[in-house]
CSV table of C-alpha atoms in Angstrom, one decimal:
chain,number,residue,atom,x,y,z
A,899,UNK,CA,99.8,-24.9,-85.0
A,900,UNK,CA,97.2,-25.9,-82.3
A,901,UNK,CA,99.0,-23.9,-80.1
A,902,UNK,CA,98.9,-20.5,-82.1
A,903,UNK,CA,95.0,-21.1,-82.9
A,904,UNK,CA,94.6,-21.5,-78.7
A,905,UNK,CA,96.9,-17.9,-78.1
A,906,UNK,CA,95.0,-16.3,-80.9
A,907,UNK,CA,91.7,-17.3,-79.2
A,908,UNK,CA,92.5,-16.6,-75.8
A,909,UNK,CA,93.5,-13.1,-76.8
A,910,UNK,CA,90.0,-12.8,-78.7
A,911,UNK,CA,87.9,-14.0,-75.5
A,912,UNK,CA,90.3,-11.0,-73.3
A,913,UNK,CA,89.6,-8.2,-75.9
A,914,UNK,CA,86.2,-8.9,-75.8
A,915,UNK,CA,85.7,-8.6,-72.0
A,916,UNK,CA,87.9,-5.1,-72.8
A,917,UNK,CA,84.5,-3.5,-74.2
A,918,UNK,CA,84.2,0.4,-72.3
A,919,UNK,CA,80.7,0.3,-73.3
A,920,UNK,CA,78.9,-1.1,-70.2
A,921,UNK,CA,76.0,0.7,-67.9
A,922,UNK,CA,79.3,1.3,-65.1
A,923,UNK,CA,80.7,3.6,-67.5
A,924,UNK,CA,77.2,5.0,-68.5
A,925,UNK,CA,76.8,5.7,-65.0
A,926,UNK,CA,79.9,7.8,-65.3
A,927,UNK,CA,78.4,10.4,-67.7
A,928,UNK,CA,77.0,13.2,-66.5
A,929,UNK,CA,74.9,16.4,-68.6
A,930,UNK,CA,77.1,18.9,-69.9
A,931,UNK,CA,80.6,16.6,-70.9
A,932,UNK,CA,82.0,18.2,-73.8
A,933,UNK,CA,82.2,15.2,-76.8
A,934,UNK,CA,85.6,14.8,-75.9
A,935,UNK,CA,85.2,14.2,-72.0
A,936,UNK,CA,82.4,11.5,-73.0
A,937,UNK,CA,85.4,9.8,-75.7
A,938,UNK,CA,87.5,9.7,-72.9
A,939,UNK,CA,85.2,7.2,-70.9
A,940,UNK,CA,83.5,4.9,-73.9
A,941,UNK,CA,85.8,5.6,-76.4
A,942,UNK,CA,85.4,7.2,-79.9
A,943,UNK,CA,82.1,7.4,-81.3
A,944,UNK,CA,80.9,4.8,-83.7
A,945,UNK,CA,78.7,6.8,-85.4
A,946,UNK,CA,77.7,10.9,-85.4
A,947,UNK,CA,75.5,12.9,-87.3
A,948,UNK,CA,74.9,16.9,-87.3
A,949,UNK,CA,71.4,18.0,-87.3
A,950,UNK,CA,70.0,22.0,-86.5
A,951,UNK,CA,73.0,22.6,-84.7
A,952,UNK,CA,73.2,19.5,-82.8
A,953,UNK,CA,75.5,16.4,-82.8
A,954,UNK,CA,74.0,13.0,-82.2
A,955,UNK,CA,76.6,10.2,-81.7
A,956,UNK,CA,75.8,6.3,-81.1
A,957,UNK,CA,78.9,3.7,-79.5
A,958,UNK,CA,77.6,0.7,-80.9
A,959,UNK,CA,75.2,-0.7,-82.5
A,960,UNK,CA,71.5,0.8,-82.9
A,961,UNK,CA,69.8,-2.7,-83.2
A,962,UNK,CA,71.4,-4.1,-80.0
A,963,UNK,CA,73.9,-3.2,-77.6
A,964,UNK,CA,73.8,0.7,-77.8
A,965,UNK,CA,74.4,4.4,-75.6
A,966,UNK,CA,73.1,7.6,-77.5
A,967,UNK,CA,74.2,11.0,-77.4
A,968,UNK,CA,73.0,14.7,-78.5
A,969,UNK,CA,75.8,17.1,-77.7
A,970,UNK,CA,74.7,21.3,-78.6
A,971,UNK,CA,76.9,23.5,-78.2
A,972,UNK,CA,79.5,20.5,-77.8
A,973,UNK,CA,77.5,20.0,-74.7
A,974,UNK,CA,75.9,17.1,-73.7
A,975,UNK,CA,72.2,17.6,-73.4
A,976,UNK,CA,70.6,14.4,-73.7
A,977,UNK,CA,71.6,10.4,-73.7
A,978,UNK,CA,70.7,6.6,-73.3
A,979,UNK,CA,71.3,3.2,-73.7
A,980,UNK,CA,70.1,-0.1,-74.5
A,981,UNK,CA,71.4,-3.3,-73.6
A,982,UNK,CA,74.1,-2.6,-71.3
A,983,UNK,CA,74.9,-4.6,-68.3
């Protein structure tokens, strides 16, 4: 039993180190990424809300560890972060 607690654990502590949302993958975006391209390098959105035409999506979570995105035209025309290292 104490060995399946230490394999579940260790496989818990990896995944976590898996996380694409870090400032070297921030670095990575660049204006006019379609909602897709910007998916392919932090993964799919956590949250996105349409506003006047626009689509603003967040990958995380607002009160901490977060990258912000407003895509018009699925283009995207502004972003930032807090938190990432």
């Amino acid at each position: 039993m104490k060995v399946k607690l230490l394999i579940a654990l260790c496989g818990a502590l990896a995944l976590s180190g898996c996380s694409k949302l870090n400032k070297e993958n921030y670095d990575k975006l660049e204006m006019g990424m379609s909602q897709k391209e910007v998916e392919a390098i932090l993964g799919s959105a956590d949250n996105c809300g349409k506003t006047l035409g626009t689509v603003a999506c967040t990958w995380g979570n607002e009160e901490a560890k977060h990258v912000k995105i407003v895509f018009m035209g699925n283009k995207a025309v502004t972003f930032n972060y807090e938190g990432l290292e």
